[in-house]
Short mmCIF file of C-alpha atoms in Angstrom, two decimals:
data_model
loop_
_atom_site.label_atom_id
_atom_site.label_comp_id
_atom_site.label_asym_id
_atom_site.label_seq_id
_atom_site.Cartn_x
_atom_site.Cartn_y
_atom_site.Cartn_z
CA MET A 1 -11.88 -9.19 -20.93
CA HIS A 2 -13.69 -7.87 -17.96
CA GLY A 3 -12.18 -9.14 -14.44
CA LEU A 4 -15.65 -10.71 -13.57
CA ILE A 5 -15.40 -13.10 -16.33
CA ASN A 6 -11.94 -14.30 -15.47
CA ARG A 7 -12.75 -14.29 -11.89
CA ALA A 8 -15.78 -16.68 -12.70
CA ILE A 9 -13.47 -19.12 -14.19
CA GLN A 10 -11.12 -18.91 -11.27
CA CYS A 11 -13.93 -19.44 -8.93
CA TYR A 12 -15.42 -22.39 -11.02
CA VAL A 13 -11.89 -24.12 -11.06
CA ARG A 14 -11.37 -23.58 -7.38
CA ASP A 15 -14.68 -24.65 -6.12
CA MET A 16 -15.37 -27.47 -8.40
CA HIS A 17 -11.77 -28.86 -9.07
CA GLY A 18 -9.89 -27.81 -5.88
CA GLU A 19 -7.25 -25.61 -4.75
CA THR A 20 -4.40 -27.76 -6.38
CA ALA A 21 -5.95 -27.47 -9.69
CA TRP A 22 -6.05 -23.79 -9.23
CA ALA A 23 -2.52 -23.42 -8.08
CA GLN A 24 -1.41 -25.47 -11.12
CA ILE A 25 -3.66 -23.51 -13.56
CA SER A 26 -2.70 -20.35 -12.06
CA ARG A 27 1.02 -20.97 -12.47
CA GLN A 28 0.85 -22.18 -16.09
CA SER A 29 -1.05 -19.29 -17.22
CA GLY A 30 1.04 -16.95 -15.24
CA ILE A 31 -1.65 -15.05 -13.47
CA GLY A 32 -0.45 -15.78 -9.88
CA LEU A 33 -2.07 -17.52 -7.02
CA ASP A 34 -4.16 -14.68 -6.04
CA GLY A 35 -5.90 -14.38 -9.43
CA PHE A 36 -7.87 -12.00 -10.91
CA GLU A 37 -9.48 -8.84 -9.50
CA ALA A 38 -13.24 -8.72 -10.14
CA MET A 39 -13.35 -5.11 -10.94
CA GLN A 40 -10.48 -4.90 -13.15
CA THR A 41 -9.98 -5.15 -16.92
CA TYR A 42 -7.63 -7.71 -18.38
CA ASP A 43 -6.11 -8.25 -21.77
CA ARG A 44 -8.17 -11.11 -23.75
CA ALA A 45 -4.99 -13.02 -24.12
CA MET A 46 -4.97 -13.60 -20.44
CA THR A 47 -8.46 -15.25 -20.66
CA GLU A 48 -7.32 -17.41 -23.54
CA SER A 49 -3.97 -18.64 -21.55
CA LEU A 50 -6.29 -19.35 -18.52
CA LEU A 51 -8.52 -21.68 -20.62
CA ALA A 52 -5.70 -23.12 -22.39
CA ALA A 53 -4.21 -24.15 -18.74
CA SER A 54 -7.44 -25.24 -17.62
CA VAL A 55 -7.87 -27.77 -20.54
CA ARG A 56 -4.42 -28.93 -19.96
CA VAL A 57 -4.70 -29.41 -16.31
CA LEU A 58 -8.23 -30.58 -15.70
CA MET A 59 -7.76 -32.70 -18.98
CA ARG A 60 -11.33 -31.90 -20.33
CA PRO A 61 -12.05 -30.33 -23.63
CA ARG A 62 -12.73 -26.52 -23.78
CA GLU A 63 -16.36 -26.87 -24.72
CA THR A 64 -17.07 -29.15 -21.60
CA ILE A 65 -15.12 -26.53 -19.34
CA LEU A 66 -17.11 -23.73 -20.68
CA GLU A 67 -20.52 -25.55 -20.49
CA ASP A 68 -19.54 -26.76 -16.70
CA LEU A 69 -18.71 -23.07 -15.95
CA GLY A 70 -22.12 -21.94 -17.21
CA THR A 71 -23.85 -24.51 -15.14
CA PHE A 72 -21.72 -23.53 -11.98
CA LEU A 73 -22.46 -19.75 -12.39
CA VAL A 74 -26.14 -20.27 -11.71
CA SER A 75 -25.99 -23.21 -9.49
CA ASN A 76 -23.30 -22.73 -7.35
CA HIS A 77 -25.07 -21.74 -3.97
CA SER A 78 -22.23 -19.89 -2.58
CA SER A 79 -23.07 -16.96 -4.67
CA ASP A 80 -26.91 -16.33 -5.49
CA ALA A 81 -26.32 -12.96 -6.86
CA LEU A 82 -26.05 -14.25 -10.45
CA ARG A 83 -28.99 -16.58 -10.44
CA ARG A 84 -31.21 -13.66 -8.73
CA LEU A 85 -30.25 -11.26 -11.06
CA LEU A 86 -31.20 -13.74 -14.12
CA ARG A 87 -34.32 -14.56 -12.45
CA PHE A 88 -35.35 -10.69 -12.78
CA GLY A 89 -35.88 -11.57 -16.43
CA GLY A 90 -39.15 -12.97 -16.10
CA VAL A 91 -41.53 -15.14 -14.17
CA THR A 92 -41.31 -18.15 -16.57
CA PHE A 93 -38.49 -19.74 -18.32
CA LYS A 94 -40.30 -18.59 -21.75
CA ASP A 95 -40.46 -15.00 -20.36
CA PHE A 96 -36.83 -15.48 -19.32
CA LEU A 97 -35.65 -16.53 -22.92
CA HIS A 98 -37.32 -13.47 -24.32
CA THR A 99 -35.30 -11.18 -21.94
CA LEU A 100 -31.98 -12.78 -22.82
CA GLU A 101 -31.56 -10.18 -25.59
CA ASP A 102 -31.38 -7.34 -22.87
CA THR A 103 -28.62 -9.26 -21.39
CA PRO A 104 -25.71 -6.73 -22.52
CA GLY A 105 -28.01 -3.84 -21.56
CA ARG A 106 -28.70 -5.17 -18.05
CA GLY A 107 -24.85 -5.92 -17.39
CA LYS A 108 -24.16 -2.38 -18.48
CA LEU A 109 -26.77 -1.18 -16.10
CA ALA A 110 -24.94 -2.74 -13.16
CA LEU A 111 -21.16 -2.08 -14.43
CA PRO A 112 -20.73 0.05 -17.37
CA ASP A 113 -17.63 -1.43 -18.67
CA LEU A 114 -18.81 -4.95 -18.71
CA ASP A 115 -19.22 -6.43 -22.11
CA LEU A 116 -21.52 -9.59 -22.18
CA PRO A 117 -22.66 -11.94 -24.87
CA VAL A 118 -24.87 -10.16 -27.59
CA MET A 119 -27.97 -12.54 -28.04
CA ASP A 120 -30.71 -13.02 -30.58
CA LEU A 121 -33.61 -15.20 -30.08
CA TYR A 122 -35.32 -16.84 -32.86
CA GLU A 123 -38.70 -18.38 -32.19
CA ILE A 124 -39.17 -21.42 -34.65
CA ASN A 125 -42.21 -22.45 -32.82
CA PRO A 126 -43.55 -22.00 -29.42
CA SER A 127 -41.32 -24.77 -28.24
CA ILE A 128 -38.45 -24.61 -30.34
CA TYR A 129 -35.84 -21.47 -30.18
CA MET A 130 -32.54 -20.59 -31.76
CA LEU A 131 -30.34 -18.13 -29.74
CA GLN A 132 -27.62 -16.60 -31.69
CA CYS A 133 -24.64 -15.52 -29.14
CA ARG A 134 -21.72 -13.21 -30.14
CA PHE A 135 -18.81 -12.78 -27.88
CA PRO A 136 -15.26 -12.32 -28.50
CA LEU A 137 -14.40 -15.60 -26.60
CA GLU A 138 -14.68 -18.62 -28.65
CA GLY A 139 -16.87 -21.06 -27.24
CA ALA A 140 -19.00 -18.59 -25.22
CA GLY A 141 -22.00 -20.54 -26.72
CA HIS A 142 -21.18 -23.48 -24.37
CA VAL A 143 -21.20 -21.09 -21.43
CA ILE A 144 -24.71 -20.13 -22.50
CA VAL A 145 -25.81 -23.65 -22.91
CA GLY A 146 -24.78 -24.80 -19.29
CA LEU A 147 -26.26 -21.56 -17.88
CA LEU A 148 -29.56 -22.12 -19.61
CA ARG A 149 -29.66 -25.65 -18.66
CA ALA A 150 -29.42 -24.56 -14.92
CA MET A 151 -31.75 -21.83 -15.25
CA ALA A 152 -34.45 -24.14 -17.03
CA ASP A 153 -34.01 -26.18 -13.60
CA ASP A 154 -34.15 -23.34 -11.61
CA TYR A 155 -37.67 -22.31 -13.13
CA GLY A 156 -38.75 -26.06 -12.88
CA ALA A 157 -38.89 -26.19 -16.82
CA LEU A 158 -37.77 -29.11 -18.81
CA ALA A 159 -35.65 -28.16 -21.86
CA LEU A 160 -33.06 -29.60 -24.19
CA LEU A 161 -30.22 -27.57 -24.87
CA ASP A 162 -27.49 -27.96 -27.61
CA HIS A 163 -24.75 -25.96 -28.91
CA ASP A 164 -25.49 -25.84 -32.59
CA GLY A 165 -22.33 -24.89 -34.20
CA TYR A 166 -21.46 -21.56 -35.70
CA SER A 167 -23.13 -19.18 -37.69
CA LEU A 168 -21.81 -16.49 -39.92
CA ASP A 169 -21.28 -14.05 -36.85
CA GLY A 170 -22.03 -16.23 -33.80
CA GLU A 171 -22.60 -19.38 -31.95
CA MET A 172 -25.90 -21.03 -32.23
CA VAL A 173 -27.74 -22.47 -29.26
CA LEU A 174 -30.89 -24.73 -29.91
CA ILE A 175 -33.48 -24.64 -27.13
CA GLN A 176 -36.23 -27.24 -27.06
CA LEU A 177 -38.84 -26.46 -24.50
CA LEU A 178 -40.61 -29.90 -23.77
CA GLU A 179 -42.44 -28.99 -20.64
CA VAL A 180 -42.78 -25.27 -19.02
CA SER A 181 -43.92 -26.55 -15.53
CA TYR A 182 -42.13 -30.12 -15.26
CA ALA A 183 -41.13 -29.60 -11.75
CA GLN A 184 -41.25 -27.32 -8.86
CA GLY A 185 -38.56 -24.72 -9.52
CA ARG A 186 -36.35 -23.16 -6.94
CA SER A 187 -38.52 -20.11 -5.31
CA PHE A 188 -37.60 -16.59 -6.21
CA ASP A 189 -38.53 -13.92 -3.81
CA LEU A 190 -38.31 -10.52 -5.20
CA ALA A 191 -36.95 -9.22 -2.01
CA ALA A 192 -33.41 -10.31 -1.13
CA ARG A 193 -32.92 -12.17 2.07
CA ALA A 194 -31.28 -9.81 4.45
CA ASP A 195 -28.25 -11.88 5.45
CA MET B 1 -62.29 11.86 -33.85
CA THR B 2 -64.63 11.97 -30.85
CA LYS B 3 -64.02 13.42 -27.59
CA GLY B 4 -66.48 11.62 -25.58
CA PRO B 5 -65.68 9.81 -22.32
CA MET B 6 -63.81 6.26 -22.65
CA GLN B 7 -65.29 3.12 -21.27
CA ILE B 8 -63.03 0.86 -19.38
CA ASP B 9 -64.06 -2.23 -17.16
CA ARG B 10 -62.62 -2.61 -13.87
CA GLN B 11 -60.52 -5.77 -14.52
CA ALA B 12 -58.72 -4.02 -17.48
CA LEU B 13 -58.42 -1.03 -15.40
CA ASN B 14 -56.65 -3.09 -12.59
CA CYS B 15 -54.42 -4.43 -15.23
CA VAL B 16 -53.23 -1.13 -16.16
CA MET B 17 -53.14 0.43 -12.93
CA PRO B 18 -52.85 -2.16 -9.96
CA MET B 19 -52.50 0.71 -7.44
CA HIS B 20 -55.59 2.84 -8.44
CA LEU B 21 -58.28 4.04 -6.35
CA TRP B 22 -61.69 5.07 -7.65
CA VAL B 23 -63.31 7.59 -4.91
CA SER B 24 -66.79 8.43 -5.62
CA GLY B 25 -68.24 11.93 -5.37
CA ARG B 26 -69.00 11.25 -1.74
CA GLY B 27 -65.51 10.57 -0.88
CA VAL B 28 -66.09 6.72 -0.57
CA ILE B 29 -63.73 4.40 -2.16
CA GLU B 30 -65.76 2.42 -4.81
CA SER B 31 -62.78 0.37 -6.00
CA ALA B 32 -59.14 -0.30 -5.34
CA GLY B 33 -56.29 -1.91 -7.30
CA SER B 34 -55.29 -5.35 -6.35
CA THR B 35 -51.87 -4.40 -5.28
CA LEU B 36 -53.15 -1.73 -2.85
CA ARG B 37 -55.54 -4.33 -1.38
CA LYS B 38 -52.47 -6.70 -0.78
CA VAL B 39 -50.70 -3.86 0.88
CA PHE B 40 -53.47 -3.16 3.06
CA GLY B 41 -54.18 -6.59 4.09
CA ALA B 42 -56.97 -6.95 6.56
CA VAL B 43 -58.07 -3.12 6.09
CA GLN B 44 -60.90 -2.99 3.77
CA LEU B 45 -60.61 -0.32 1.23
CA GLU B 46 -63.81 -0.59 -0.74
CA GLY B 47 -66.64 1.12 0.81
CA ALA B 48 -64.29 3.12 3.49
CA SER B 49 -63.93 6.86 3.24
CA PHE B 50 -60.89 8.01 1.50
CA PHE B 51 -59.77 10.60 3.91
CA ASP B 52 -60.25 8.13 6.87
CA LEU B 53 -57.44 5.72 5.50
CA PHE B 54 -55.22 8.36 3.49
CA GLU B 55 -53.91 11.64 4.18
CA VAL B 56 -52.80 14.02 1.45
CA ARG B 57 -49.45 15.32 2.56
CA ARG B 58 -48.60 17.57 -0.14
CA PRO B 59 -49.90 19.97 -1.68
CA GLY B 60 -51.25 20.95 1.70
CA GLY B 61 -54.76 21.66 2.73
CA VAL B 62 -56.34 19.00 0.61
CA LEU B 63 -58.90 17.58 3.15
CA THR B 64 -61.87 16.93 1.14
CA LEU B 65 -62.77 15.31 -2.26
CA ALA B 66 -63.54 18.85 -3.51
CA ASP B 67 -59.95 20.10 -2.71
CA MET B 68 -58.84 17.07 -4.59
CA ARG B 69 -60.54 17.84 -7.72
CA ARG B 70 -59.16 21.30 -7.64
CA HIS B 71 -55.59 19.73 -7.78
CA ASP B 72 -56.60 17.59 -10.89
CA GLY B 73 -53.65 16.10 -12.69
CA GLU B 74 -51.22 17.14 -10.07
CA ARG B 75 -48.56 15.19 -8.41
CA LEU B 76 -49.46 14.31 -4.84
CA GLN B 77 -47.88 12.92 -1.92
CA ILE B 78 -50.21 10.75 0.03
CA ILE B 79 -49.78 8.84 3.38
CA PRO B 80 -51.63 5.73 4.02
CA LYS B 81 -52.61 6.04 7.66
CA GLU B 82 -53.01 2.22 8.37
CA VAL B 83 -49.84 0.87 6.44
CA GLY B 84 -46.87 1.75 8.85
CA ASP B 85 -44.03 0.70 7.00
CA VAL B 86 -45.00 2.86 3.80
CA GLN B 87 -43.64 6.43 4.41
CA GLY B 88 -45.36 7.93 1.41
CA LEU B 89 -47.10 7.04 -1.97
CA ARG B 90 -46.67 9.10 -5.02
CA GLY B 91 -49.90 9.50 -6.78
CA ILE B 92 -52.02 11.69 -9.12
CA ALA B 93 -55.82 12.27 -9.16
CA VAL B 94 -57.78 12.92 -12.16
CA CYS B 95 -61.60 14.03 -11.89
CA LEU B 96 -64.05 11.91 -13.38
CA PRO B 97 -66.90 12.95 -15.58
CA ALA B 98 -69.94 14.56 -13.86
CA ASN B 99 -69.49 14.36 -10.33
CA GLU B 100 -68.40 10.85 -10.17
CA GLY B 101 -65.23 11.65 -7.92
CA VAL B 102 -61.61 10.98 -8.88
CA LEU B 103 -59.45 8.39 -10.07
CA VAL B 104 -56.30 7.90 -8.14
CA ASN B 105 -53.35 6.22 -9.30
CA LEU B 106 -50.42 5.55 -6.81
CA SER B 107 -46.96 4.28 -6.48
CA PHE B 108 -44.48 3.29 -4.12
CA GLY B 109 -41.78 5.67 -5.36
CA ILE B 110 -38.38 4.64 -3.69
CA ASP B 111 -40.26 2.70 -0.95
CA VAL B 112 -40.87 0.15 -3.44
CA ILE B 113 -37.96 -2.07 -2.08
CA LYS B 114 -39.23 -2.24 1.38
CA ALA B 115 -42.94 -2.76 0.15
CA VAL B 116 -41.68 -5.79 -1.92
CA ALA B 117 -40.15 -7.17 0.88
CA THR B 118 -42.77 -6.66 3.72
CA HIS B 119 -45.75 -7.49 1.41
CA HIS B 120 -44.16 -10.16 -0.53
CA LEU B 121 -45.08 -8.57 -3.95
CA THR B 122 -44.15 -10.25 -7.14
CA ASP B 123 -43.84 -9.31 -10.54
CA ALA B 124 -47.57 -9.81 -11.15
CA ASP B 125 -48.32 -7.23 -8.55
CA PHE B 126 -46.72 -4.45 -10.88
CA ALA B 127 -47.96 -3.14 -14.06
CA ALA B 128 -46.21 -4.66 -17.26
CA THR B 129 -44.97 -1.05 -17.92
CA ASP B 130 -43.90 -0.31 -14.23
CA LEU B 131 -40.06 0.01 -13.92
CA ALA B 132 -40.13 -1.46 -10.46
CA MET B 133 -38.49 -4.57 -11.63
CA GLU B 134 -35.65 -2.75 -13.08
CA LEU B 135 -35.26 -0.73 -9.83
CA LEU B 136 -35.11 -4.07 -7.88
CA TYR B 137 -32.89 -5.40 -10.35
CA LEU B 138 -30.39 -2.31 -10.05
CA VAL B 139 -30.64 -2.38 -6.41
CA GLU B 140 -29.42 -6.14 -6.33
CA ALA B 141 -26.76 -5.70 -9.00
CA LYS B 142 -25.34 -2.74 -7.04
CA THR B 143 -25.37 -4.63 -3.84
CA ALA B 144 -23.44 -7.51 -5.62
CA VAL B 145 -20.96 -5.05 -7.02
CA THR B 146 -20.53 -3.36 -3.81
CA ASP B 147 -19.88 -6.55 -2.03
CA GLU B 148 -17.37 -7.56 -4.51
CA LEU B 149 -15.63 -4.16 -4.35
CA ARG B 150 -15.71 -4.19 -0.39
CA GLN B 151 -14.10 -7.82 -0.55
CA MET B 152 -11.50 -6.29 -2.97
CA ASN B 153 -10.88 -3.43 -0.27
CA LEU B 154 -10.13 -5.97 2.39
CA ARG B 155 -7.79 -7.93 0.00
CA LEU B 156 -5.95 -4.56 -0.96
CA GLN B 157 -5.99 -3.58 2.78
CA GLY B 158 -4.20 -6.97 3.73
CA ALA B 159 -1.75 -6.68 0.82
CA ARG B 160 -1.06 -3.18 1.89
CA ASP B 161 -0.47 -4.37 5.58
CA ALA B 162 1.72 -7.12 4.41
CA ALA B 163 3.91 -4.83 2.29
CA GLU B 164 4.23 -2.38 5.18
CA GLU B 165 5.23 -5.22 7.51
CA GLN B 166 7.97 -6.09 4.74
CA ALA B 167 8.98 -2.53 4.10
CA LEU B 168 12.54 -1.74 5.19
CA THR B 169 12.19 2.14 4.84
CA ASP B 170 11.35 4.83 7.38
CA THR B 171 8.64 6.71 5.60
CA LEU B 172 9.59 9.87 7.27
CA THR B 173 13.32 10.15 6.69
CA GLY B 174 13.89 7.78 3.83
CA LEU B 175 16.41 6.06 6.30
CA ARG B 176 16.22 2.46 6.92
CA ASN B 177 14.06 1.22 9.62
CA ARG B 178 14.57 -1.17 12.45
CA ARG B 179 13.89 -4.21 10.50
CA ALA B 180 16.37 -3.31 7.69
CA LEU B 181 18.74 -2.95 10.49
CA ASP B 182 18.46 -6.07 11.97
CA VAL B 183 18.83 -7.65 8.57
CA ALA B 184 21.80 -5.81 7.85
CA MET B 185 23.49 -6.73 11.09
CA SER B 186 22.69 -10.30 11.04
CA MET B 187 23.83 -10.47 7.51
CA MET B 188 27.36 -8.91 8.49
CA ILE B 189 27.51 -11.16 11.66
CA ASP B 190 26.96 -14.37 9.64
CA ARG B 191 29.52 -13.39 6.89
CA LYS B 192 31.75 -12.25 9.69
CA VAL B 193 32.30 -8.76 8.33
CA PRO B 194 33.53 -6.58 10.77
CA PHE B 195 31.71 -3.28 11.79
CA GLY B 196 31.57 -0.42 13.88
CA LEU B 197 28.10 0.67 15.38
CA MET B 198 26.72 4.08 16.52
CA HIS B 199 23.66 4.58 18.52
CA ILE B 200 22.50 8.16 18.35
CA ASP B 201 19.75 9.69 20.51
CA LEU B 202 18.81 13.43 19.86
CA ASP B 203 19.21 15.83 22.98
CA TYR B 204 16.41 18.28 23.58
CA PHE B 205 14.18 16.96 20.68
CA LYS B 206 11.20 16.68 22.89
CA ALA B 207 11.64 20.32 23.52
CA VAL B 208 11.46 21.10 19.74
CA ASN B 209 8.44 18.91 19.44
CA ASP B 210 6.75 20.26 22.41
CA THR B 211 7.27 24.11 21.79
CA LEU B 212 7.42 24.31 18.12
CA GLY B 213 5.04 21.59 17.13
CA HIS B 214 5.11 18.14 15.48
CA ALA B 215 5.69 19.64 11.88
CA ALA B 216 9.14 21.25 13.33
CA GLY B 217 9.90 17.96 14.84
CA ASP B 218 9.50 16.09 11.46
CA PHE B 219 11.54 18.63 9.97
CA VAL B 220 14.35 18.19 12.57
CA LEU B 221 14.19 14.33 11.97
CA GLN B 222 14.67 15.00 8.13
CA VAL B 223 17.65 17.39 8.92
CA VAL B 224 19.42 14.65 11.03
CA ALA B 225 18.88 12.19 8.33
CA LYS B 226 20.68 14.27 5.85
CA VAL B 227 23.49 14.76 8.25
CA LEU B 228 23.87 11.18 8.99
CA LEU B 229 23.89 10.40 5.39
CA SER B 230 26.41 13.13 4.79
CA GLN B 231 28.82 11.65 7.11
CA THR B 232 28.47 8.03 6.05
CA ARG B 233 29.48 6.04 3.10
CA ALA B 234 27.28 4.41 0.47
CA GLY B 235 27.80 0.97 2.10
CA ASP B 236 26.87 1.96 5.54
CA THR B 237 23.60 1.26 7.09
CA VAL B 238 21.89 4.34 8.45
CA ALA B 239 18.62 3.61 10.42
CA ARG B 240 15.89 5.30 12.39
CA VAL B 241 14.99 2.88 15.03
CA GLY B 242 12.62 5.02 17.20
CA GLY B 243 11.10 8.34 17.54
CA ASP B 244 14.60 10.28 17.85
CA GLU B 245 16.87 7.28 17.88
CA PHE B 246 19.01 6.42 15.18
CA VAL B 247 21.69 3.62 14.47
CA VAL B 248 24.57 3.71 11.97
CA VAL B 249 26.33 0.48 11.10
CA PHE B 250 29.84 1.08 9.50
CA LYS B 251 30.89 -1.71 7.57
CA ASP B 252 34.51 -2.65 7.61
CA LEU B 253 35.17 0.25 10.10
CA THR B 254 36.50 -0.76 13.53
CA ASP B 255 38.98 1.81 14.26
CA PRO B 256 37.77 3.63 17.38
CA ASP B 257 39.66 6.95 16.47
CA LYS B 258 38.06 6.97 13.17
CA LEU B 259 34.59 6.30 14.85
CA PHE B 260 35.23 8.94 17.31
CA ASN B 261 35.99 11.43 14.65
CA ILE B 262 32.94 10.72 12.62
CA ALA B 263 30.85 10.88 15.95
CA LYS B 264 32.24 14.10 16.81
CA ARG B 265 31.57 15.45 13.51
CA VAL B 266 27.89 14.08 13.63
CA VAL B 267 27.55 15.98 17.21
CA GLU B 268 29.13 19.28 15.62
CA LYS B 269 26.73 19.18 12.68
CA LEU B 270 23.76 18.25 14.60
CA THR B 271 24.39 20.92 17.14
CA GLU B 272 24.14 23.63 14.32
CA PRO B 273 20.83 25.45 14.78
CA SER B 274 18.38 24.69 11.93
CA ASP B 275 15.72 27.03 10.72
CA PHE B 276 11.92 25.82 10.33
CA GLN B 277 9.82 28.44 8.82
CA GLY B 278 11.54 31.18 10.56
CA GLN B 279 11.90 29.34 13.93
CA VAL B 280 15.22 28.08 15.14
CA CYS B 281 15.37 24.54 16.14
CA ARG B 282 18.21 23.57 18.22
CA ILE B 283 19.34 20.11 19.11
CA SER B 284 22.28 18.02 19.94
CA ALA B 285 23.20 14.40 20.05
CA SER B 286 24.52 11.84 22.52
CA ILE B 287 26.19 8.67 21.11
CA GLY B 288 27.24 5.47 22.06
CA ILE B 289 29.78 3.07 20.01
CA THR B 290 30.44 -0.54 19.98
CA ILE B 291 32.75 -2.47 17.66
CA SER B 292 32.00 -5.96 16.56
CA THR B 293 35.54 -7.06 16.80
CA ASP B 294 35.41 -6.46 20.53
CA TYR B 295 33.30 -9.38 20.84
CA ALA B 296 34.58 -13.08 20.60
CA GLN B 297 30.95 -13.73 19.16
CA PRO B 298 29.16 -10.58 18.22
CA SER B 299 25.51 -10.63 18.57
CA ALA B 300 23.04 -7.85 17.39
CA ASP B 301 21.26 -7.74 20.46
CA LYS B 302 24.29 -7.53 22.80
CA MET B 303 25.76 -4.94 20.60
CA LEU B 304 22.82 -2.92 20.35
CA SER B 305 22.39 -2.98 24.18
CA ASP B 306 25.95 -2.09 24.83
CA ALA B 307 25.83 0.67 22.48
CA ASP B 308 22.61 1.85 24.46
CA GLU B 309 24.69 1.54 27.64
CA ALA B 310 27.69 3.74 26.17
CA LEU B 311 25.11 6.09 24.92
CA TYR B 312 23.52 6.70 28.42
CA ALA B 313 27.07 7.23 29.72
CA SER B 314 27.11 10.16 27.37
CA LYS B 315 23.93 11.46 28.41
CA ASN B 316 25.03 11.31 31.96
CA ALA B 317 28.30 12.96 31.13
CA GLY B 318 26.47 16.01 29.99
CA ARG B 319 25.17 15.12 26.46
CA GLY B 320 26.36 16.08 23.22
CA GLN B 321 29.26 13.83 23.09
CA ALA B 322 30.22 10.14 22.26
CA LYS B 323 31.41 7.10 24.22
CA LEU B 324 32.81 3.90 23.17
CA PHE B 325 31.31 1.00 25.09
CA GLY B 326 34.16 -0.44 27.42
CA ASN B 327 36.37 2.72 27.01
CA VAL B 328 35.36 4.28 30.08
CA ALA B 329 35.68 1.17 32.37
CA PRO B 330 37.42 1.43 35.79
CA PRO B 331 40.47 -0.97 35.50
CA ASP B 332 39.48 -2.85 38.66
CA LEU B 333 35.91 -3.74 37.47
CA PRO B 334 36.50 -5.23 33.88
CA GLU B 335 33.02 -7.13 34.07
CA LYS B 336 31.16 -3.84 34.21
CA ARG B 337 33.11 -1.61 31.73
CA VAL B 338 30.44 1.27 31.25
#
């Protein structure tokens, strides 16, 4: 598993649940207090034991943690990079949904050894979509649910997002678009602020 | 299939090429794409003369519309005169039928990043087929990755500094360093292990360094390290504590005669000339000795400074020899024993 993914979990635990929780989780999963390096690759078992320790320490189900993680990735203001990279996907939330299938390719453009979920979008009707998500980590669909919910907010769209169980080769996410411009979304300027 | 001219209305043209210019046969801009108009701001494009607002940098010698028509279909480098922050646009001009002028299509090239920031361009300002968005995406992704790598470098640098701080080895000679010496001495003092201490300072080392160079100096230090290791036992601590200063701690060895014998052998060995790339290096050594059992309450600092004093007595007595601290004291001045 790419270090970026492990590090994302680490940042989520540390920022949302505090240093003490992270200290406990890192000890239980055997990673060490310093945690993961973003630009290294780790064994998948490491990610599994990290998640298992998070479930025990945070006393929350794995699905809740993963969904929270997805929301955190977009809405965490200390690192705006991922939100911005996702916003390049399209001008509207609908555009954005249609570019989700490019996600693994876009990931590889940035980091050739980064594997991201493979997603296929099925349009049931203009306001209902099914997203099939394939990724070696069980529950990745929940991360997508949290992430899409935060992205809908970011675009100012009103959408219902649900994990719809498992298909033969992936997890299904149901997307119901209720209103494409429900609220004023967060602004997105193509040029990154120089800071 | 007919080969007649194709009709396209201006709006459709703008949709496909938001950075186009239609220049009439007289060299006047008839219409301009919406993105170009945005970039030019208050400067009116339509109705102006093309060559008043643009300079064709490459190929050279394109000063009139007729020149441009001669370069039909070629890549052009075009500088907008009124837009300071755009270095150069990439373009192509094609002749329009009859004498209707040329259709020029432009793009920002690598300047797109700056142009987006300066002119607040959005996704809608680029043609759907334009790779500008991908380029911007890549720049951001690259920046994010670089930031992450920079932070990782800082963390690694910190870890390296910490590791160096905790290191116990002198990298040049492989001997123990000052920190390791302090640890060894305080451990022996705490556990009340008796020991002899030898402070060794090289004589004429500076001359070797100055005349034969640092490489020769480094070589000599490595030879000294080998000599010291050959004259000590595995349980002894041999440390390089300064440029050409060494300290040896002899565990459980407190007999002054034995220590003197070792010191004598060390001086003899070190006085033997060594050969560095055909150059002869000659050094010697002065040694000061202290013994922990001479102290009621031995302390590392005190013993080191006494050994240093004995060492300087050796130097003053003509170098190339060893002295035991306290051994040369005049009998009537017991408190100043060197």
